Amino acid sequence: MSSASSYKKLKKLGKGSFGSVYLVQRSEGGEPLVMKEVSLRGLSRKDRQATINEVSILKKVVHPNVIAYRDSFSTIDMLCICMEHAPGGDLTALISSKRRSGERFAEGVVIKMAYELTSALAYFHHELHLLHRDLKPQNVFVASDGSMKLGDFGLSKQLAATNALAKTLCGTPLYMSPELCAGETYNRAADVWALGCVLFEVMGLQPPWQQYATQGINRLMQLIARTGTLDLRGCKAHYSASLCDYLEKLLAKRASQRPALATLLPLPLFAQPPHGWMISFHL
């Protein structure tokens, strides 16, 4: 059975939603992994046990575009989860690199990203019956072959609720759907909107609602709830009508008008199989 002594910390990667994140390796060697330390402090005994039990969900997640579970163990006040390491970093860094170079992603690259992320999120929704709850470029990782890997989905209802409150109070809700900003509850359609926001940022190299970034969180949420429509003219100037139509479907203002992701995968936009695109980011 694994414990803290089973792993050697190679370096700290940062601070995640619920605790610190490290690059680690098993003491006897093997592939580098990402270990997330999730604090259990402040949780009731019932909620603490529910959180630990929900790691069993991670074990069921098997998809080529989702960060894979490797191991987990708990201490008195900490849950440690070891996941697959994606050496290419996150999508935020990839977008920043493109923005600095003054180049846009090629259409084929964007279509490949759209297919992989749609496939991963459809798997969550329709096969596992789970919500991601925190989809944004920082939670999309790049594998060594350039493929997208979805990670950091809400681990438990208790932790997700705490994290949602923290994000609302401390962060900018750029990827929150209009209905969430209006106070409605989270559902599949909110995940679909967030996917649209991620692709909007890939295509425009700027986060959504950038023009309102200085308005303050409460004002920004009010604007998103009332406006609910992102300006896609910049995307349409650089990408095909079929790709922009796809983006428009994801970003429908009304939640009821956003499609179930499983229905989108057979679209002609994705007619060429993903392995046929042969796209690499030269990591």
JSON list of C-alpha atoms in Angstrom, two decimals, residues 174-276:
[
{"chain": "A", "resi": 174, "resn": "LEU", "atom": "CA", "xyz": [-14.51, 34.22, -17.24]},
{"chain": "A", "resi": 175, "resn": "TYR", "atom": "CA", "xyz": [-15.67, 30.69, -18.06]},
{"chain": "A", "resi": 176, "resn": "MET", "atom": "CA", "xyz": [-18.96, 30.76, -16.16]},
{"chain": "A", "resi": 177, "resn": "SER", "atom": "CA", "xyz": [-22.11, 30.51, -18.26]},
{"chain": "A", "resi": 178, "resn": "PRO", "atom": "CA", "xyz": [-24.74, 33.28, -18.24]},
{"chain": "A", "resi": 179, "resn": "GLU", "atom": "CA", "xyz": [-27.14, 31.15, -16.21]},
{"chain": "A", "resi": 180, "resn": "LEU", "atom": "CA", "xyz": [-24.47, 30.41, -13.58]},
{"chain": "A", "resi": 181, "resn": "CYS", "atom": "CA", "xyz": [-23.73, 34.13, -13.31]},
{"chain": "A", "resi": 182, "resn": "ALA", "atom": "CA", "xyz": [-27.46, 34.65, -12.81]},
{"chain": "A", "resi": 183, "resn": "GLY", "atom": "CA", "xyz": [-27.41, 32.26, -9.84]},
{"chain": "A", "resi": 184, "resn": "GLU", "atom": "CA", "xyz": [-28.73, 29.07, -11.41]},
{"chain": "A", "resi": 185, "resn": "THR", "atom": "CA", "xyz": [-27.33, 25.65, -10.55]},
{"chain": "A", "resi": 186, "resn": "TYR", "atom": "CA", "xyz": [-24.52, 23.87, -12.43]},
{"chain": "A", "resi": 187, "resn": "ASN", "atom": "CA", "xyz": [-25.46, 21.33, -15.10]},
{"chain": "A", "resi": 188, "resn": "ARG", "atom": "CA", "xyz": [-24.13, 19.81, -18.33]},
{"chain": "A", "resi": 189, "resn": "ALA", "atom": "CA", "xyz": [-24.94, 22.94, -20.31]},
{"chain": "A", "resi": 190, "resn": "ALA", "atom": "CA", "xyz": [-22.56, 24.97, -18.12]},
{"chain": "A", "resi": 191, "resn": "ASP", "atom": "CA", "xyz": [-19.75, 22.53, -19.00]},
{"chain": "A", "resi": 192, "resn": "VAL", "atom": "CA", "xyz": [-20.63, 22.93, -22.69]},
{"chain": "A", "resi": 193, "resn": "TRP", "atom": "CA", "xyz": [-20.43, 26.73, -22.37]},
{"chain": "A", "resi": 194, "resn": "ALA", "atom": "CA", "xyz": [-17.04, 26.45, -20.65]},
{"chain": "A", "resi": 195, "resn": "LEU", "atom": "CA", "xyz": [-15.77, 24.27, -23.51]},
{"chain": "A", "resi": 196, "resn": "GLY", "atom": "CA", "xyz": [-16.90, 26.97, -25.91]},
{"chain": "A", "resi": 197, "resn": "CYS", "atom": "CA", "xyz": [-15.00, 29.57, -23.89]},
{"chain": "A", "resi": 198, "resn": "VAL", "atom": "CA", "xyz": [-11.82, 27.47, -24.03]},
{"chain": "A", "resi": 199, "resn": "LEU", "atom": "CA", "xyz": [-12.07, 27.15, -27.82]},
{"chain": "A", "resi": 200, "resn": "PHE", "atom": "CA", "xyz": [-12.90, 30.87, -28.09]},
{"chain": "A", "resi": 201, "resn": "GLU", "atom": "CA", "xyz": [-9.63, 31.59, -26.28]},
{"chain": "A", "resi": 202, "resn": "VAL", "atom": "CA", "xyz": [-7.71, 29.17, -28.52]},
{"chain": "A", "resi": 203, "resn": "MET", "atom": "CA", "xyz": [-9.09, 30.86, -31.64]},
{"chain": "A", "resi": 204, "resn": "GLY", "atom": "CA", "xyz": [-8.81, 34.46, -30.44]},
{"chain": "A", "resi": 205, "resn": "LEU", "atom": "CA", "xyz": [-5.72, 34.09, -28.18]},
{"chain": "A", "resi": 206, "resn": "GLN", "atom": "CA", "xyz": [-7.52, 36.16, -25.54]},
{"chain": "A", "resi": 207, "resn": "PRO", "atom": "CA", "xyz": [-9.82, 35.05, -22.69]},
{"chain": "A", "resi": 208, "resn": "PRO", "atom": "CA", "xyz": [-13.56, 35.63, -23.10]},
{"chain": "A", "resi": 209, "resn": "TRP", "atom": "CA", "xyz": [-14.97, 38.93, -21.78]},
{"chain": "A", "resi": 210, "resn": "GLN", "atom": "CA", "xyz": [-11.51, 40.48, -21.88]},
{"chain": "A", "resi": 211, "resn": "GLN", "atom": "CA", "xyz": [-13.06, 43.88, -22.56]},
{"chain": "A", "resi": 212, "resn": "TYR", "atom": "CA", "xyz": [-14.83, 43.72, -19.19]},
{"chain": "A", "resi": 213, "resn": "ALA", "atom": "CA", "xyz": [-11.85, 42.44, -17.17]},
{"chain": "A", "resi": 214, "resn": "THR", "atom": "CA", "xyz": [-11.47, 45.69, -15.20]},
{"chain": "A", "resi": 215, "resn": "GLN", "atom": "CA", "xyz": [-15.13, 45.87, -14.18]},
{"chain": "A", "resi": 216, "resn": "GLY", "atom": "CA", "xyz": [-14.82, 43.89, -10.94]},
{"chain": "A", "resi": 217, "resn": "ILE", "atom": "CA", "xyz": [-16.18, 40.41, -10.27]},
{"chain": "A", "resi": 218, "resn": "ASN", "atom": "CA", "xyz": [-19.76, 41.28, -9.34]},
{"chain": "A", "resi": 219, "resn": "ARG", "atom": "CA", "xyz": [-20.12, 43.68, -12.27]},
{"chain": "A", "resi": 220, "resn": "LEU", "atom": "CA", "xyz": [-18.57, 41.15, -14.63]},
{"chain": "A", "resi": 221, "resn": "MET", "atom": "CA", "xyz": [-21.00, 38.44, -13.53]},
{"chain": "A", "resi": 222, "resn": "GLN", "atom": "CA", "xyz": [-23.89, 40.84, -14.06]},
{"chain": "A", "resi": 223, "resn": "LEU", "atom": "CA", "xyz": [-22.65, 41.69, -17.55]},
{"chain": "A", "resi": 224, "resn": "ILE", "atom": "CA", "xyz": [-22.25, 38.02, -18.50]},
{"chain": "A", "resi": 225, "resn": "ALA", "atom": "CA", "xyz": [-25.69, 37.16, -17.12]},
{"chain": "A", "resi": 226, "resn": "ARG", "atom": "CA", "xyz": [-27.32, 40.02, -19.03]},
{"chain": "A", "resi": 227, "resn": "THR", "atom": "CA", "xyz": [-25.29, 39.95, -22.27]},
{"chain": "A", "resi": 228, "resn": "GLY", "atom": "CA", "xyz": [-24.63, 36.23, -22.53]},
{"chain": "A", "resi": 229, "resn": "THR", "atom": "CA", "xyz": [-23.23, 36.51, -26.05]},
{"chain": "A", "resi": 230, "resn": "LEU", "atom": "CA", "xyz": [-19.54, 36.53, -26.93]},
{"chain": "A", "resi": 231, "resn": "ASP", "atom": "CA", "xyz": [-18.43, 38.51, -29.98]},
{"chain": "A", "resi": 232, "resn": "LEU", "atom": "CA", "xyz": [-17.25, 35.93, -32.51]},
{"chain": "A", "resi": 233, "resn": "ARG", "atom": "CA", "xyz": [-16.30, 38.36, -35.29]},
{"chain": "A", "resi": 234, "resn": "GLY", "atom": "CA", "xyz": [-12.58, 37.94, -34.56]},
{"chain": "A", "resi": 235, "resn": "CYS", "atom": "CA", "xyz": [-12.88, 34.15, -34.81]},
{"chain": "A", "resi": 236, "resn": "LYS", "atom": "CA", "xyz": [-14.90, 34.38, -38.03]},
{"chain": "A", "resi": 237, "resn": "ALA", "atom": "CA", "xyz": [-12.24, 36.56, -39.62]},
{"chain": "A", "resi": 238, "resn": "HIS", "atom": "CA", "xyz": [-9.60, 33.84, -39.28]},
{"chain": "A", "resi": 239, "resn": "TYR", "atom": "CA", "xyz": [-11.42, 30.48, -39.28]},
{"chain": "A", "resi": 240, "resn": "SER", "atom": "CA", "xyz": [-13.87, 28.59, -41.47]},
{"chain": "A", "resi": 241, "resn": "ALA", "atom": "CA", "xyz": [-17.63, 28.96, -41.24]},
{"chain": "A", "resi": 242, "resn": "SER", "atom": "CA", "xyz": [-18.03, 25.32, -40.14]},
{"chain": "A", "resi": 243, "resn": "LEU", "atom": "CA", "xyz": [-15.60, 25.71, -37.21]},
{"chain": "A", "resi": 244, "resn": "CYS", "atom": "CA", "xyz": [-17.18, 29.01, -36.14]},
{"chain": "A", "resi": 245, "resn": "ASP", "atom": "CA", "xyz": [-20.66, 27.47, -36.40]},
{"chain": "A", "resi": 246, "resn": "TYR", "atom": "CA", "xyz": [-19.46, 24.75, -34.05]},
{"chain": "A", "resi": 247, "resn": "LEU", "atom": "CA", "xyz": [-18.23, 27.36, -31.59]},
{"chain": "A", "resi": 248, "resn": "GLU", "atom": "CA", "xyz": [-21.53, 29.21, -31.85]},
{"chain": "A", "resi": 249, "resn": "LYS", "atom": "CA", "xyz": [-23.44, 26.05, -30.91]},
{"chain": "A", "resi": 250, "resn": "LEU", "atom": "CA", "xyz": [-21.40, 25.66, -27.72]},
{"chain": "A", "resi": 251, "resn": "LEU", "atom": "CA", "xyz": [-21.88, 29.33, -26.80]},
{"chain": "A", "resi": 252, "resn": "ALA", "atom": "CA", "xyz": [-25.66, 29.55, -27.26]},
{"chain": "A", "resi": 253, "resn": "LYS", "atom": "CA", "xyz": [-26.96, 32.06, -24.72]},
{"chain": "A", "resi": 254, "resn": "ARG", "atom": "CA", "xyz": [-29.79, 29.80, -23.54]},
{"chain": "A", "resi": 255, "resn": "ALA", "atom": "CA", "xyz": [-28.63, 26.65, -21.79]},
{"chain": "A", "resi": 256, "resn": "SER", "atom": "CA", "xyz": [-31.45, 24.66, -23.40]},
{"chain": "A", "resi": 257, "resn": "GLN", "atom": "CA", "xyz": [-30.11, 25.51, -26.87]},
{"chain": "A", "resi": 258, "resn": "ARG", "atom": "CA", "xyz": [-26.62, 24.10, -26.23]},
{"chain": "A", "resi": 259, "resn": "PRO", "atom": "CA", "xyz": [-26.35, 20.59, -27.70]},
{"chain": "A", "resi": 260, "resn": "ALA", "atom": "CA", "xyz": [-25.45, 17.38, -25.95]},
{"chain": "A", "resi": 261, "resn": "LEU", "atom": "CA", "xyz": [-21.80, 16.82, -26.78]},
{"chain": "A", "resi": 262, "resn": "ALA", "atom": "CA", "xyz": [-22.25, 13.22, -27.88]},
{"chain": "A", "resi": 263, "resn": "THR", "atom": "CA", "xyz": [-24.43, 14.47, -30.76]},
{"chain": "A", "resi": 264, "resn": "LEU", "atom": "CA", "xyz": [-21.59, 16.69, -32.04]},
{"chain": "A", "resi": 265, "resn": "LEU", "atom": "CA", "xyz": [-18.87, 14.10, -32.54]},
{"chain": "A", "resi": 266, "resn": "PRO", "atom": "CA", "xyz": [-20.31, 12.72, -35.85]},
{"chain": "A", "resi": 267, "resn": "LEU", "atom": "CA", "xyz": [-20.40, 16.22, -37.42]},
{"chain": "A", "resi": 268, "resn": "PRO", "atom": "CA", "xyz": [-18.73, 16.61, -40.87]},
{"chain": "A", "resi": 269, "resn": "LEU", "atom": "CA", "xyz": [-16.27, 19.03, -39.16]},
{"chain": "A", "resi": 270, "resn": "PHE", "atom": "CA", "xyz": [-14.71, 15.97, -37.51]},
{"chain": "A", "resi": 271, "resn": "ALA", "atom": "CA", "xyz": [-15.01, 13.63, -40.49]},
{"chain": "A", "resi": 272, "resn": "GLN", "atom": "CA", "xyz": [-11.25, 13.08, -40.65]},
{"chain": "A", "resi": 273, "resn": "PRO", "atom": "CA", "xyz": [-10.30, 10.79, -37.75]},
{"chain": "A", "resi": 274, "resn": "PRO", "atom": "CA", "xyz": [-8.11, 12.44, -35.10]},
{"chain": "A", "resi": 275, "resn": "HIS", "atom": "CA", "xyz": [-5.18, 10.08, -35.72]},
{"chain": "A", "resi": 276, "resn": "GLY", "atom": "CA", "xyz": [-5.24, 11.21, -39.34]}
]
